[in-house]
Every structure is written in C-alpha cells, then in structure tokens.
Amino acid sequence: DIVNQLKKMLPAQGYLTQRMASLRAKAHQIRKGHIARLEETREVYQRMPVAAKRKAAAELASRYRQLIGIDTRLERLERAVAENERRIRELTQKAQTYATKYDFPNLTTTLKAAEKLQHHNSKLFKTIDRTEKLLTNIARKVASQAEANKP
C-alpha cells in the first residue's frame, strides 16, 4: 500500500525523459525553421542597402543568441531530468525493499525523500512548460517575419 502511495506521488519512470524528448524535437524543428528562414532571406538581404543589412544582421544574431540560450537551458534540463529519473528509480526500489522487509522507519524516511523529490519534479515540469512556451514564441516570430517578408 505504501509503495503504491509512493508511485502515485512520483511521476512514472521515464515520463520526464519523454517530456524532454518532445522538447528536444520541438527545438530541433525550430532550428530547422530558422535555418530555412535564413536560406529564404539570403537573396533578399543581398539586394538590401548596407544600413538595412546591418539591422537585419543584428536581428538575426539576436535570434541566434536566443537559440543558443535555449540549447544551454535544454542541456541543464537534460542533466536535471536524468538525475531525477535516477532518484525516482532508486527511491522506488528502496521503498519496495523496505516494504518487503517490514522496515517501516526507513520506509517513512523514503516517503519523506519522495515528497521532496515530488516538489523538485513540479519545478522541473514548470521549467519544461516555460521552455516549450518560449520555443513556441520563437517559432511564431520566425513564421510571422517570414510571412511579412514574402514578396
């Protein structure tokens, strides 16, 4: 019964990893879209005056820095998710071992650790959600600018 309580408190093993895989796929698609946008605008930029080229180059560099920042965030999230997945597996295994041995003091300690991990997981979920929103906003900006610059 207590092991089931633990499993209800913590996300299923692999769920955080699946969310991160989805986030990485979204970031990859946005990068591909950004590169495609650069390819499309290459000819347009060649015909621009020098001042407009500088402004466009600064804007593209700014968007590129945003993508680099997201990559850094994804790497940090990836490490945190991997650590949490390891801790979830470890706590679940410990709880099962303690439950079979009827070691209730250690089982209680494991449940308290699971509560702390649950709090950390909720922070990770919020960070993943914010990153997804940020990626969506970047994709919308690129798409809207592509539509605005079409002849």
mmCIF file of C-alpha atoms in Angstrom, residues 1-7 91-108 110-111:
data_model
loop_
_atom_site.group_PDB
_atom_site.id
_atom_site.type_symbol
_atom_site.label_atom_id
_atom_site.label_comp_id
_atom_site.label_asym_id
_atom_site.label_seq_id
_atom_site.Cartn_x
_atom_site.Cartn_y
_atom_site.Cartn_z
ATOM 1 C CA ASP A 1 0.000 0.000 0.000
ATOM 2 C CA ILE A 2 2.805 2.404 0.875
ATOM 3 C CA VAL A 3 4.704 1.543 -2.313
ATOM 4 C CA ASN A 4 1.562 2.409 -4.303
ATOM 5 C CA GLN A 5 1.401 5.720 -2.457
ATOM 6 C CA LEU A 6 4.997 6.376 -3.479
ATOM 7 C CA LYS A 7 4.240 5.541 -7.113
ATOM 8 C CA LEU A 91 13.512 5.595 -4.194
ATOM 9 C CA THR A 92 11.029 3.161 -5.715
ATOM 10 C CA GLN A 93 13.470 0.269 -5.339
ATOM 11 C CA LYS A 94 14.302 1.249 -1.769
ATOM 12 C CA ALA A 95 10.630 1.515 -0.855
ATOM 13 C CA GLN A 96 9.911 -1.918 -2.291
ATOM 14 C CA THR A 97 12.857 -3.407 -0.399
ATOM 15 C CA TYR A 98 11.851 -1.747 2.877
ATOM 16 C CA ALA A 99 8.218 -2.787 2.419
ATOM 17 C CA THR A 100 9.132 -6.438 1.869
ATOM 18 C CA LYS A 101 11.382 -6.368 4.957
ATOM 19 C CA TYR A 102 8.725 -4.512 7.011
ATOM 20 C CA ASP A 103 11.313 -1.833 7.781
ATOM 21 C CA PHE A 104 8.845 0.975 8.472
ATOM 22 C CA PRO A 105 11.250 3.624 9.843
ATOM 23 C CA ASN A 106 13.339 3.511 6.658
ATOM 24 C CA LEU A 107 10.176 3.357 4.566
ATOM 25 C CA THR A 108 8.957 6.545 6.230
ATOM 26 C CA THR A 110 11.992 7.123 1.873
ATOM 27 C CA LEU A 111 8.496 8.610 1.642
#
